[in-house]
XYZ file of C-alpha atoms in Angstrom:
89
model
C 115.584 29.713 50.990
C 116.191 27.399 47.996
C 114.500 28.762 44.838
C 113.473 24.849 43.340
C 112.188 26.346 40.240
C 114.789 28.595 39.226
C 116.788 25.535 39.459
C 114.721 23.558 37.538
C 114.864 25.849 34.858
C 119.002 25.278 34.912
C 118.572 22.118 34.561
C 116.347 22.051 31.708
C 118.716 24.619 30.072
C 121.392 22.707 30.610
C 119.904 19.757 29.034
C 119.019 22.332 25.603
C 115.348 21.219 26.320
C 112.313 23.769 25.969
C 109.415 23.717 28.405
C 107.353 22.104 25.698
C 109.930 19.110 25.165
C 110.794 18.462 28.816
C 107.168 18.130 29.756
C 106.761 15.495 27.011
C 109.664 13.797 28.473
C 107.746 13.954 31.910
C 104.411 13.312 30.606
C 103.385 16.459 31.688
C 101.837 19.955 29.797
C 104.790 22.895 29.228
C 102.336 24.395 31.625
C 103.100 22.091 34.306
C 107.206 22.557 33.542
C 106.219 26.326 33.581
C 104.201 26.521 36.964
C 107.420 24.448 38.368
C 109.657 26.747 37.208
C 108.339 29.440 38.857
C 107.431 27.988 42.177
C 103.597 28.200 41.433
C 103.976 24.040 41.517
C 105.344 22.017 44.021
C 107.933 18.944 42.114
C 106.247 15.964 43.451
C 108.516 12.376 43.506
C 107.483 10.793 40.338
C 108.206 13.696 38.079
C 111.714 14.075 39.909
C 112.414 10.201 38.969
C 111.030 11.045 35.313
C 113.502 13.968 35.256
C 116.368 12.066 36.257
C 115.448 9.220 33.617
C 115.150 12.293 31.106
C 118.268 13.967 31.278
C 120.420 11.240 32.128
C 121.586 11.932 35.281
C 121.390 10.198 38.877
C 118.896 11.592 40.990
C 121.198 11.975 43.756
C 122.885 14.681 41.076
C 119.585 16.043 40.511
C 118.377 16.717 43.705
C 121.648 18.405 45.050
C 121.642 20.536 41.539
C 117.435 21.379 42.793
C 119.484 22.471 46.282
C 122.425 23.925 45.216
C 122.026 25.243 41.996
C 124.064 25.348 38.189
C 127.146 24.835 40.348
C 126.418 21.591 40.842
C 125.682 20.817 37.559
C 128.824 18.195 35.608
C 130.504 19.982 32.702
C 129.655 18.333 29.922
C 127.423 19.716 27.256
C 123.820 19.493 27.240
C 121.914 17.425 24.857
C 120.497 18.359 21.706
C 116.870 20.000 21.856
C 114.335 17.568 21.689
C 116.434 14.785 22.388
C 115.772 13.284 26.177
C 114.526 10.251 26.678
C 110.664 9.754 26.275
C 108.931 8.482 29.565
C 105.952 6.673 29.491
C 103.503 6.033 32.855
């Protein structure tokens, strides 16, 4: 079985972001990032299409990184902390 949240968590690391500054990105509490991370939230649509828009990357690339893990993830380094794109509803 796919573990979303642990991969979620990859991503997030690989983008240098902390729970607190992703979930500003996404509009959302760290507590929400959190609960994704470890499966105690499902990842609904919209914040999937925020995270994309966050990090910078398609959301093709996204999902199959939420599938298939780090290994999927492109080489380059991650962002600076605290810098992804704000989102705004």
């Amino acid at each position: 079985m796919t573990d979303f949240g642990s991969n979620f968590r990859k991503l997030r690391e690989w983008a240098g972001l902390s729970q607190e500054a992703l979930g500003i990105s996404l509009n959302v509490s760290a507590s929400v990032v959190n609960r994704i991370e470890n499966n105690k939230r499902k990842l609904d649509i919209q914040i999937l299409q925020k995270l994309a828009i966050s990090l910078q990357l398609d959301i093709s690339l996204v999902v199959m990184v939420l599938f298939k893990g780090k290994s999927a993830l492109p080489k380059q380094k991650a962002l600076k902390p605290g810098k992804a794109l704000p989102i705004h509803a």
